[in-house]
Coordinates of C-alpha atoms in Angstrom, one line a residue:
Chain A
X919 CA -0.1 0.0 0.3
X920 CA 1.3 3.7 -1.0
X921 CA 1.2 6.1 1.7
X922 CA -1.3 7.8 3.0
X923 CA -2.8 11.3 1.5
X924 CA -5.0 12.5 3.3
X925 CA -4.4 16.8 3.3
X926 CA -3.8 18.1 6.9
X927 CA -4.1 21.5 6.0
X928 CA -6.6 22.8 4.1
X929 CA -6.4 27.1 2.6
X930 CA -10.2 27.4 2.0
X931 CA -12.1 29.1 5.1
X932 CA -14.5 27.1 7.2
X933 CA -12.7 23.8 6.7
X934 CA -14.0 21.0 8.8
X935 CA -11.5 19.6 11.8
X936 CA -10.3 15.7 10.6
X937 CA -12.9 13.7 11.4
X938 CA -13.0 10.3 13.5
X939 CA -11.6 7.5 12.3
X940 CA -13.7 4.2 11.0
X941 CA -11.8 0.8 10.1
X942 CA -13.4 -1.4 8.0
X943 CA -11.6 -3.8 5.6
X944 CA -11.1 -4.4 1.8
X945 CA -10.1 -7.5 0.4
X946 CA -10.0 -9.1 3.9
X947 CA -6.8 -5.8 5.1
X948 CA -7.9 -3.8 7.8
X949 CA -8.0 -0.3 6.2
X950 CA -8.4 3.0 8.6
X951 CA -10.7 5.9 6.8
X952 CA -12.5 8.6 8.1
X953 CA -16.0 9.2 8.6
X954 CA -18.0 10.7 6.1
X955 CA -15.1 9.2 3.9
X956 CA -17.2 7.6 0.9
X957 CA -15.8 3.8 0.4
X958 CA -13.9 5.1 -3.1
X959 CA -12.4 8.0 -1.1
X960 CA -10.7 5.9 1.8
X961 CA -9.4 3.8 -0.9
X962 CA -7.6 6.4 -2.5
X963 CA -6.4 7.9 0.6
X964 CA -4.4 4.4 1.3
X965 CA -3.3 4.5 -2.2
X966 CA -5.8 1.4 -3.6
X967 CA -7.1 2.8 -6.8
X968 CA -7.7 -0.4 -8.5
X969 CA -11.0 -2.2 -7.2
X970 CA -9.8 -5.4 -8.2
X971 CA -8.7 -7.3 -11.6
X972 CA -9.4 -5.7 -15.0
X973 CA -11.3 -3.1 -13.2
X974 CA -10.5 1.1 -13.4
X975 CA -12.0 2.2 -10.4
X976 CA -13.2 5.9 -9.6
X977 CA -14.0 8.0 -13.2
X978 CA -17.4 9.5 -12.7
X979 CA -17.5 10.4 -8.9
X980 CA -21.5 10.7 -8.9
X981 CA -22.6 7.3 -9.5
X982 CA -23.3 8.0 -13.1
X983 CA -20.5 5.5 -14.9
X984 CA -20.6 2.0 -12.4
X985 CA -16.5 2.0 -12.6
X986 CA -16.3 2.2 -8.5
X987 CA -18.3 -1.0 -8.2
X988 CA -17.4 -3.1 -5.1
X989 CA -18.8 -5.7 -3.0
X990 CA -20.7 -4.6 0.3
X991 CA -21.2 -7.3 3.2
X992 CA -21.9 -9.6 0.6
X993 CA -24.3 -7.3 -1.6
X994 CA -23.0 -6.9 -5.6
X995 CA -22.7 -3.9 -7.5
X996 CA -22.5 -0.8 -4.7
X997 CA -21.3 2.1 -6.0
X998 CA -18.5 2.8 -3.9
X999 CA -18.2 6.6 -4.7
X1000 CA -22.1 7.3 -3.1
X1001 CA -21.9 4.7 0.1
X1002 CA -20.1 5.7 3.1
X1003 CA -18.3 3.9 5.4
X1004 CA -19.4 1.9 8.3
X1005 CA -17.1 0.8 11.2
X1006 CA -16.4 -2.8 10.5
X1007 CA -17.8 -2.7 6.5
X1008 CA -16.6 -5.8 4.8
X1009 CA -15.7 -4.2 1.1
X1010 CA -14.3 -6.5 -1.5
X1011 CA -13.5 -6.7 -5.0
X1012 CA -16.8 -7.9 -7.9
X1013 CA -16.6 -11.2 -8.1
X1014 CA -17.0 -10.8 -12.0
X1015 CA -14.3 -8.6 -13.5
X1016 CA -14.4 -6.6 -16.5
X1017 CA -13.7 -7.9 -19.4
X1018 CA -10.8 -6.2 -22.1
X1019 CA -11.3 -2.8 -22.8
X1020 CA -11.3 -1.8 -25.9
X1021 CA -8.7 0.6 -25.7
X1022 CA -9.8 3.6 -26.6
X1023 CA -9.6 5.4 -30.7
X1024 CA -6.1 6.6 -31.8
Chain B
X956 CA -44.0 -2.2 -0.7
X957 CA -43.1 1.5 1.3
X958 CA -45.4 4.2 -0.6
X959 CA -44.7 8.1 0.8
X960 CA -46.8 10.8 -1.1
X961 CA -46.3 14.1 -2.0
X962 CA -47.3 17.3 -3.8
X963 CA -44.5 17.8 -5.4
X964 CA -41.1 15.1 -5.8
X965 CA -37.7 16.9 -6.8
X966 CA -35.2 14.6 -8.0
X967 CA -31.8 15.7 -6.8
X968 CA -30.7 17.2 -4.1
X969 CA -27.9 19.8 -6.0
X970 CA -28.2 23.2 -6.3
X971 CA -31.2 23.7 -8.4
X972 CA -33.4 20.9 -6.2
X973 CA -32.8 22.3 -3.0
X974 CA -33.7 26.3 -3.9
X975 CA -37.1 25.1 -5.4
X976 CA -37.6 22.7 -2.2
X977 CA -36.7 26.2 -0.5
X978 CA -39.9 27.9 -2.2
X979 CA -41.8 25.1 -3.1
X980 CA -42.0 24.4 0.5
X981 CA -42.0 28.1 1.7
X982 CA -45.4 28.5 -0.4
X983 CA -47.1 25.6 1.6
X984 CA -46.0 22.5 -0.6
X985 CA -45.3 18.9 0.7
X986 CA -42.0 18.6 -0.6
X987 CA -39.4 15.4 -1.0
X988 CA -36.3 16.2 -2.1
X989 CA -34.2 13.0 -3.7
X990 CA -30.6 12.1 -3.8
X991 CA -28.4 9.8 -4.5
X992 CA -25.2 11.0 -3.2
X993 CA -25.2 10.3 1.0
X994 CA -25.7 14.0 1.1
X995 CA -27.4 17.1 -0.3
X996 CA -25.5 19.7 -2.1
X997 CA -24.4 18.0 -5.7
X998 CA -21.7 19.8 -7.2
X999 CA -22.1 22.8 -4.6
X1000 CA -20.3 20.9 -2.5
X1001 CA -17.1 20.3 -4.9
X1002 CA -16.2 23.5 -5.6
X1003 CA -14.1 26.2 -3.9
X1004 CA -16.0 29.4 -5.8
X1005 CA -14.4 33.0 -6.0
X1006 CA -16.7 35.7 -5.0
X1007 CA -16.2 39.3 -5.4
X1008 CA -17.0 41.1 -2.4
X1009 CA -19.2 44.8 -2.4
X1010 CA -15.7 46.7 -1.3
X1011 CA -13.9 44.6 -5.1
X1012 CA -12.1 42.3 -2.4
X1013 CA -12.0 38.1 -3.4
X1014 CA -13.2 35.7 -0.9
X1015 CA -12.7 31.9 -1.4
X1016 CA -15.7 30.5 -0.7
X1017 CA -16.6 26.8 -0.2
X1018 CA -19.8 25.7 -1.7
X1019 CA -20.3 22.9 0.9
X1020 CA -20.9 25.7 3.9
X1021 CA -24.0 27.0 0.7
X1022 CA -24.8 23.6 0.0
X1023 CA -25.5 23.0 3.9
X1024 CA -27.2 26.3 4.2
X1025 CA -29.7 26.0 1.3
X1026 CA -30.4 21.6 2.7
X1027 CA -31.3 23.3 6.1
X1028 CA -33.4 26.1 5.3
X1029 CA -35.4 23.6 3.0
X1030 CA -35.8 21.5 5.8
X1031 CA -36.7 24.4 7.6
X1032 CA -39.0 25.4 5.4
X1033 CA -40.3 21.5 5.6
X1034 CA -39.3 19.9 3.2
X1035 CA -38.3 16.3 3.4
X1036 CA -35.1 15.3 2.1
X1037 CA -34.0 11.6 1.6
X1038 CA -30.2 10.9 0.6
X1039 CA -28.8 7.6 -1.0
X1040 CA -31.4 7.3 -3.4
X1041 CA -31.9 6.7 -7.1
X1042 CA -34.9 7.6 -9.1
X1043 CA -34.9 5.0 -11.7
X1044 CA -38.0 5.4 -13.1
X1045 CA -40.6 7.9 -13.4
X1046 CA -44.3 6.8 -14.6
X1047 CA -47.7 9.5 -14.8
X1048 CA -48.9 11.0 -12.9
X1049 CA -46.7 10.6 -11.0
X1050 CA -44.9 8.0 -9.2
X1051 CA -41.0 7.5 -9.0
X1052 CA -39.7 4.1 -8.4
X1053 CA -36.3 4.5 -6.1
X1054 CA -33.5 1.9 -5.3
X1055 CA -30.7 2.6 -2.4
X1056 CA -27.1 3.4 -3.5
X1057 CA -26.3 1.6 0.5
X1058 CA -28.5 -1.7 0.5
X1059 CA -27.0 -2.3 4.3
X1060 CA -30.7 0.1 5.3
X1061 CA -33.3 -1.5 2.8
X1062 CA -36.2 -0.3 5.2
X1063 CA -34.5 3.6 5.1
X1064 CA -36.0 4.6 2.1
X1065 CA -39.2 4.0 0.5
X1066 CA -39.6 1.8 -2.3
X1067 CA -42.1 4.6 -4.6
X1068 CA -42.6 8.2 -3.5
X1069 CA -46.4 9.3 -5.4
X1070 CA -46.4 13.2 -5.9
X1071 CA -48.8 15.4 -7.7
X1072 CA -46.0 17.3 -9.3
X1073 CA -42.3 17.2 -10.3
X1074 CA -38.9 19.2 -10.3
X1075 CA -36.2 17.3 -12.1
X1076 CA -33.1 18.9 -10.8
X1077 CA -30.9 15.6 -11.9
X1078 CA -27.9 18.0 -13.5
X1079 CA -25.0 16.7 -15.5
X1080 CA -22.6 14.3 -16.1
X1081 CA -18.8 14.9 -17.7
X1082 CA -18.5 13.4 -21.1
X1083 CA -15.7 10.9 -21.0
X1084 CA -12.2 11.4 -22.9
X1085 CA -12.0 8.3 -24.2
X1086 CA -8.5 8.4 -25.7
X1087 CA -5.9 4.8 -25.9
X1088 CA -5.5 4.2 -21.1
X1089 CA -8.0 5.9 -20.3
X1090 CA -9.4 3.0 -18.0
X1091 CA -6.0 2.8 -16.4
X1092 CA -6.4 3.4 -12.6
X1093 CA -5.5 7.4 -11.6
X1094 CA -7.7 8.6 -14.5
X1095 CA -10.7 10.1 -13.1
X1096 CA -13.0 13.4 -14.5
X1097 CA -12.3 17.2 -13.0
X1098 CA -15.4 16.5 -10.8
X1099 CA -14.0 13.1 -9.1
X1100 CA -10.7 15.3 -8.1
X1101 CA -13.1 18.1 -7.0
X1102 CA -14.3 15.7 -4.8
X1103 CA -11.8 14.3 -3.6
X1104 CA -10.0 17.6 -2.7
X1105 CA -12.4 19.4 -2.3
X1106 CA -14.7 17.7 -0.1
X1107 CA -13.0 14.4 1.4
X1108 CA -10.0 16.4 1.8
X1109 CA -8.1 13.3 0.0
X1110 CA -5.2 14.5 -2.4
X1111 CA -5.9 13.0 -5.9
X1112 CA -2.4 12.2 -6.7
X1113 CA 1.3 13.5 -6.4
X1114 CA 1.9 14.9 -9.8
X1115 CA -0.5 14.9 -11.9
X1116 CA -1.7 16.4 -15.3
X1117 CA -5.0 17.7 -16.3
X1118 CA -6.7 16.8 -20.3
X1119 CA -9.0 19.1 -21.6
X1120 CA -7.9 23.2 -21.5
X1121 CA -12.0 24.3 -20.8
X1122 CA -13.2 26.1 -17.8
X1123 CA -13.3 23.3 -15.6
X1124 CA -9.9 21.5 -16.4
X1125 CA -8.8 24.6 -15.5
X1126 CA -11.0 25.3 -12.1
X1127 CA -9.8 21.7 -11.4
X1128 CA -6.1 22.3 -11.6
X1129 CA -6.4 25.4 -9.1
X1130 CA -8.2 22.9 -7.1
X1131 CA -5.7 20.2 -7.1
X1132 CA -2.8 22.9 -7.0
X1133 CA -4.3 24.4 -3.5
X1134 CA -4.3 20.3 -2.1
X1135 CA -1.0 19.6 -2.9
X1136 CA -0.7 18.6 -6.0
X1137 CA 1.9 19.2 -8.4
X1138 CA 0.0 20.2 -12.2
X1139 CA 2.5 19.8 -14.5
X1140 CA 0.0 21.3 -17.3
X1141 CA -3.4 21.6 -18.4
X1142 CA -3.6 21.1 -21.8
X1143 CA -6.1 19.6 -24.8
X1144 CA -5.9 16.0 -26.1
X1145 CA -5.6 15.6 -29.5
X1146 CA -8.2 15.0 -31.9
X1147 CA -9.9 12.4 -32.2
X1148 CA -13.1 10.0 -33.2
X1149 CA -13.7 10.1 -29.2
X1150 CA -12.7 13.3 -28.3
X1151 CA -14.6 16.4 -27.7
X1152 CA -14.8 20.0 -28.1
X1153 CA -12.4 21.9 -29.3
X1154 CA -8.5 21.5 -29.9
X1155 CA -7.5 24.2 -31.6
X1156 CA -5.7 26.7 -29.7
X1157 CA -7.6 29.7 -31.0
X1158 CA -10.9 28.1 -30.5
X1159 CA -9.6 27.0 -26.6
X1160 CA -8.7 30.4 -26.6
X1161 CA -11.6 32.3 -27.3
X1162 CA -13.8 30.0 -25.1
X1163 CA -11.2 30.8 -21.9
X1164 CA -11.2 34.0 -22.6
X1165 CA -15.4 35.1 -22.8
X1166 CA -15.3 32.5 -19.5
X1167 CA -12.6 34.7 -17.7
X1168 CA -14.0 38.1 -18.5
X1169 CA -16.6 37.4 -16.2
X1170 CA -14.6 36.1 -13.6
X1171 CA -13.9 38.3 -10.4
X1172 CA -9.8 37.7 -9.4
X1173 CA -7.5 35.0 -11.3
X1174 CA -10.3 34.6 -14.3
X1175 CA -10.0 38.3 -14.7
X1176 CA -6.3 38.0 -14.8
X1177 CA -6.0 35.0 -17.2
X1178 CA -7.8 36.5 -19.8
X1179 CA -5.6 39.3 -19.2
X1180 CA -2.1 37.3 -19.7
X1181 CA -3.2 35.3 -22.4
X1182 CA -5.1 38.6 -24.1
X1183 CA -1.4 41.3 -23.4
X1184 CA 0.8 38.3 -24.2
X1185 CA -0.5 36.7 -27.2
X1186 CA -2.4 39.2 -28.9
X1187 CA -5.7 38.2 -29.8
X1188 CA -7.1 35.3 -30.9
X1189 CA -6.8 34.8 -34.1
X1190 CA -3.0 35.0 -33.6
X1191 CA -2.8 34.1 -30.6
X1192 CA -2.3 30.7 -31.4
X1193 CA 0.8 31.1 -33.8
X1194 CA 2.3 33.3 -31.2
X1195 CA 1.6 31.0 -28.0
X1196 CA 5.0 31.1 -25.8
X1197 CA 6.7 27.9 -26.0
X1198 CA 6.5 27.3 -22.6
X1199 CA 2.5 28.1 -21.9
X1200 CA 1.3 30.5 -19.8
X1201 CA 2.0 30.3 -16.1
X1202 CA -1.7 30.4 -14.2
X1203 CA -2.8 29.3 -10.8
X1204 CA 0.2 27.2 -9.9
X1205 CA 0.6 25.1 -12.9
X1206 CA 0.6 25.8 -17.0
X1207 CA -2.0 26.5 -19.6
X1208 CA 0.3 24.8 -22.6
X1209 CA -2.0 25.2 -26.1
X1210 CA 1.0 23.8 -28.6
X1211 CA 1.0 19.9 -27.3
X1212 CA -2.0 17.7 -26.8
X1213 CA -2.4 14.5 -25.1
X1214 CA -2.5 11.1 -27.4
X1215 CA -2.2 8.8 -24.5
X1216 CA -2.1 7.0 -21.2
X1217 CA 0.3 4.6 -20.3
X1218 CA 0.9 2.8 -18.0
X1219 CA 0.8 -1.2 -16.4
X1220 CA -2.0 -1.6 -14.0
X1221 CA -1.8 2.2 -13.0
X1222 CA -1.0 5.4 -14.9
X1223 CA 2.7 5.9 -14.9
X1224 CA 2.8 9.1 -17.7
X1225 CA 0.9 10.7 -20.6
X1226 CA 1.8 10.2 -24.4
X1227 CA 2.4 14.2 -25.8
X1228 CA 2.9 15.1 -29.1
X1229 CA 3.2 18.8 -30.6
X1230 CA 0.6 20.5 -31.7
X1231 CA 0.2 23.3 -34.5
X1232 CA -1.6 25.9 -34.5
X1233 CA -4.5 24.1 -36.3
X1234 CA -4.7 21.4 -34.3
X1235 CA -2.9 18.9 -35.6
X1236 CA -1.0 17.0 -33.5
X1237 CA 2.9 15.5 -34.9
X1238 CA 2.6 11.9 -33.6
X1239 CA 6.1 11.0 -35.0
X1240 CA 7.4 12.7 -32.3
X1241 CA 5.9 12.2 -28.8
X1242 CA 7.4 12.9 -25.1
X1243 CA 6.5 10.9 -21.8
X1244 CA 5.3 13.4 -19.4
X1245 CA 5.7 11.0 -16.3
X1246 CA 2.6 11.5 -14.2
X1247 CA 0.6 9.3 -11.3
X1248 CA -2.9 10.8 -12.0
X1249 CA -4.8 11.8 -14.6
X1250 CA -7.4 14.3 -15.0
X1251 CA -10.0 15.1 -17.4
X1252 CA -12.0 17.3 -18.6
X1253 CA -14.3 17.0 -22.1
X1254 CA -17.2 18.8 -21.7
X1255 CA -20.5 18.0 -19.8
X1256 CA -23.5 16.8 -20.9
X1257 CA -27.0 17.1 -19.7
X1258 CA -28.7 14.0 -18.2
X1259 CA -32.1 14.1 -19.3
X1260 CA -33.4 10.6 -18.9
X1261 CA -35.9 11.2 -16.5
X1262 CA -37.6 13.7 -18.3
X1263 CA -37.4 11.6 -21.3
X1264 CA -39.3 8.7 -19.3
X1265 CA -42.2 11.2 -19.0
X1266 CA -42.6 12.4 -22.3
X1267 CA -41.2 15.4 -22.0
X1268 CA -40.1 17.0 -25.5
X1269 CA -36.5 16.7 -25.6
X1270 CA -34.1 18.4 -28.0
X1271 CA -30.5 18.8 -29.3
X1272 CA -29.0 22.0 -28.7
X1273 CA -25.6 21.8 -28.4
X1274 CA -24.9 25.3 -27.6
X1275 CA -27.2 24.5 -23.9
X1276 CA -24.3 20.9 -24.2
X1277 CA -26.5 18.5 -26.2
X1278 CA -30.1 16.8 -25.5
X1279 CA -31.9 19.2 -23.0
X1280 CA -36.0 19.4 -22.5
X1281 CA -37.7 21.8 -23.9
X1282 CA -38.7 24.6 -21.7
X1283 CA -41.0 27.9 -21.2
X1284 CA -40.3 30.7 -19.9
X1285 CA -41.5 29.3 -15.9
X1286 CA -39.4 26.0 -16.7
X1287 CA -42.5 24.1 -17.0
X1288 CA -41.9 21.2 -20.0
X1289 CA -44.5 19.9 -22.1
X1290 CA -45.7 18.1 -20.0
X1291 CA -47.8 19.2 -17.1
X1292 CA -46.8 19.1 -14.0
X1293 CA -43.4 18.3 -15.2
X1294 CA -40.7 21.3 -14.2
X1295 CA -36.9 21.2 -14.9
X1296 CA -34.3 23.3 -13.0
X1297 CA -29.8 23.4 -13.2
X1298 CA -27.6 22.0 -15.6
X1299 CA -30.1 19.5 -17.1
X1300 CA -31.4 21.9 -18.6
X1301 CA -28.5 23.0 -20.4
X1302 CA -25.0 23.7 -18.2
X1303 CA -25.1 26.5 -15.9
X1304 CA -23.1 28.1 -13.4
X1305 CA -24.2 27.0 -9.6
X1306 CA -25.6 30.8 -8.8
X1307 CA -28.0 30.2 -11.6
X1308 CA -28.9 26.5 -10.7
X1309 CA -30.0 28.1 -7.6
X1310 CA -32.5 30.7 -8.8
X1311 CA -33.7 28.5 -11.5
X1312 CA -34.6 26.4 -8.5
X1313 CA -36.5 29.1 -7.1
X1314 CA -38.1 29.6 -10.4
X1315 CA -38.8 26.0 -11.3
X1316 CA -40.4 25.6 -7.2
X1317 CA -42.5 28.9 -7.8
X1318 CA -44.0 27.3 -10.8
X1319 CA -44.9 24.3 -9.7
X1320 CA -46.5 26.2 -6.5
X1321 CA -48.3 27.7 -9.1
X1322 CA -49.4 24.2 -10.7
X1323 CA -50.7 23.1 -7.2
X1324 CA -53.0 25.7 -6.9
X1325 CA -50.9 27.2 -3.7
X1326 CA -50.4 30.5 -4.9
X1327 CA -53.4 33.2 -6.0
X1328 CA -53.0 34.2 -9.7
X1329 CA -51.8 37.8 -8.8
X1330 CA -49.3 35.9 -6.4
X1331 CA -47.7 33.5 -9.3
X1332 CA -47.8 36.2 -11.6
X1333 CA -45.5 38.6 -9.5
X1334 CA -43.5 35.8 -8.2
X1335 CA -43.0 34.3 -11.2
X1336 CA -41.8 37.7 -12.4
X1337 CA -39.3 38.2 -9.5
X1338 CA -37.9 34.6 -9.7
X1339 CA -37.6 35.2 -13.4
X1340 CA -35.2 38.3 -13.1
X1341 CA -33.0 36.5 -10.4
X1342 CA -32.2 34.3 -13.1
X1343 CA -31.3 36.5 -15.7
X1344 CA -29.5 38.5 -12.8
X1345 CA -27.6 34.8 -11.8
X1346 CA -26.5 34.7 -15.3
X1347 CA -25.2 37.9 -15.6
X1348 CA -22.9 37.4 -12.5
X1349 CA -21.6 34.3 -13.1
X1350 CA -19.9 32.7 -16.0
X1351 CA -21.3 29.0 -18.1
X1352 CA -18.5 27.0 -19.0
X1353 CA -20.5 27.0 -22.2
X1354 CA -18.9 29.1 -25.0
X1355 CA -22.2 30.2 -26.5
X1356 CA -25.1 30.0 -23.8
X1357 CA -26.8 33.0 -25.3
X1358 CA -27.0 31.0 -28.4
X1359 CA -28.4 28.2 -27.1
X1360 CA -30.9 30.2 -24.6
X1361 CA -32.4 31.9 -27.8
X1362 CA -32.8 28.8 -29.7
X1363 CA -34.5 27.2 -26.3
X1364 CA -37.0 30.3 -27.0
X1365 CA -37.7 29.8 -30.5
X1366 CA -37.9 26.1 -30.1
X1367 CA -40.4 26.6 -26.9
X1368 CA -42.4 29.2 -29.4
X1369 CA -42.8 26.4 -31.8
X1370 CA -44.4 24.3 -29.1
X1371 CA -47.2 26.3 -28.4
X1372 CA -51.1 26.6 -30.0
X1373 CA -51.3 30.3 -31.8
X1374 CA -53.2 32.0 -29.2
X1375 CA -50.5 31.6 -26.6
X1376 CA -47.6 32.7 -28.6
X1377 CA -47.8 36.0 -26.5
X1378 CA -46.1 34.8 -23.7
X1379 CA -43.6 37.2 -21.7
X1380 CA -40.2 35.7 -21.3
X1381 CA -38.0 36.2 -18.6
X1382 CA -34.7 35.3 -19.7

C-alpha cells in the first residue's frame, strides 16, 4: 500500500476539522478511513485505486459510470463513490471482472 | 411496499433541487427531495468558488457551506430530503420508483414516491475522454478530482496532468494545486474520434477568454494575460509561448496535446505530441511525461433520461450541452406538472441553478394551486428576473449559452398553440 494522501491543511475557509477514524476491510485487509469518507475516497486515501482485476476504479465520482462498483457486506454492484464507510464494513472487489476494454480510438 | 406521498417530488438535491425545495415548501407544498449521494448539495459541495465582495475584495468560498445552508433552509421550510436514493423510474402521474445506493439499510428509503408534480434537477455528467489508456486506475474526471480534494480532503495524486483545456479543467487544476498536487500542465487531448471539444488553440483561447472575462480575481487575470501576451485570438495560436502560460500554480499549454495514457495496472505517464496552430498533432515525435494521476475534462452533458421517460419533448441543442428538455419561461416542460431546473436543462453555473430552482419551485407551487393568480404572476416575474441577474453575474462553462437560450425560446414558441404565443419571456 502507498503512503496516505490526506490533506492536513485546508487553505479554504470554513474547513471541517479531521473526522473520527473508521476501520473497515478491503479484500480482507484492514483499512483506516475517516467518518464521512465514501468507500472510494477512503481507499484512494491509502493508495488503493484499482478496485479489482481488470477494473478501472473511481472515474466519474457521481454514480453515473459504475466503474467504482464493489461488493459491500456480500451485496454486489454497490457504487463505491456513493456509499459512506461504516465501522466493520466488509468491502470486496467485484466477483466478475470487466472483460478487456477497447483501448479507445487513436 | 413502502409508499410515500407528497405534493411535489424533486429529483436531485443539488443547487437547483434545493432551491426549488426552499421555494415550493415555503409556499406550502409538501415536498420530498431525492438524491443518490449520501448528502445533499450536488456539485455545489465540490466547489471552492471565488466571489467578489461589495468592496471589490475576492474571497474564496467553499460551496459546501452554501449547500448546507440551502439544505437546512429547505428542511426548515418543511421539505423532506431523502439521500442515498436513486430514482430509476418516473411514471404518470406521478410515481417515482426508488433504489437504495447503500443496500445495508433497505428499510430507510421508500420504494415509491407518489406526487402531484415533479421538478427534475438531475444535473449533468462529464463526457468521458476515451483516449488509449483511459481506463487505467488513476484516471478520473475533473469532478471526481474536486470531490476527492475539496470534500474528502484526500490529495488526488502526487503529480497530475489535466487533459482538457477548458474552464472546468482549469478550475479543477487550481483546486488540485491548492490540495498540494504538482500539476504539470493543463493541455488539450489530441483530436480523435472519441475526443469531444475544440483542439485548435485559437478556439480554446476564445472559450477561456470568454469565460474568464466575467470571473472575478484570477479568472480576469488569465484573460488579460492571454490577450496581452499573445495578442488577439486569431494570432494567439501562432505566437503562443513555447512553455505555456503560467496560471494558478500550473501551466496552460496549447501547443502540445495528450495522445494516450500509459501504465501497467496504474497510470505511469501520458504521451504528448506537439500540436500546430491548426490543432493538428505531430504524432511522429512524442514525449513521455511521467504522472501518477490524469484528470480529464471533455465537456458536460445534461442528464435527461427521467424527462424522456415522462414524455417531455427534448431537443439536441449543442450550445446548451447536448440533449435538453424543451422548457418555457417558467421552466415548465411540454408535460403538465413536470418542471426542470439546473444543468439538466442546459449547463449552468451553480448560482444560476439555485435561481432556476426558485423559479421552478414557484411554478410548481402555482401549478399545485397554492398561489393566487396575482401572487403567481408577481413571484414568477421576480424569480425569472433573478435568474437573468444570476446569469449576468456568473460565467457559464459553455462558449455560447446565450445562443443556446435563444434557440430554446424559439423552439418553445413553436410548441405553443398560436393564441399562446404572446407570452413574455423572463430570460
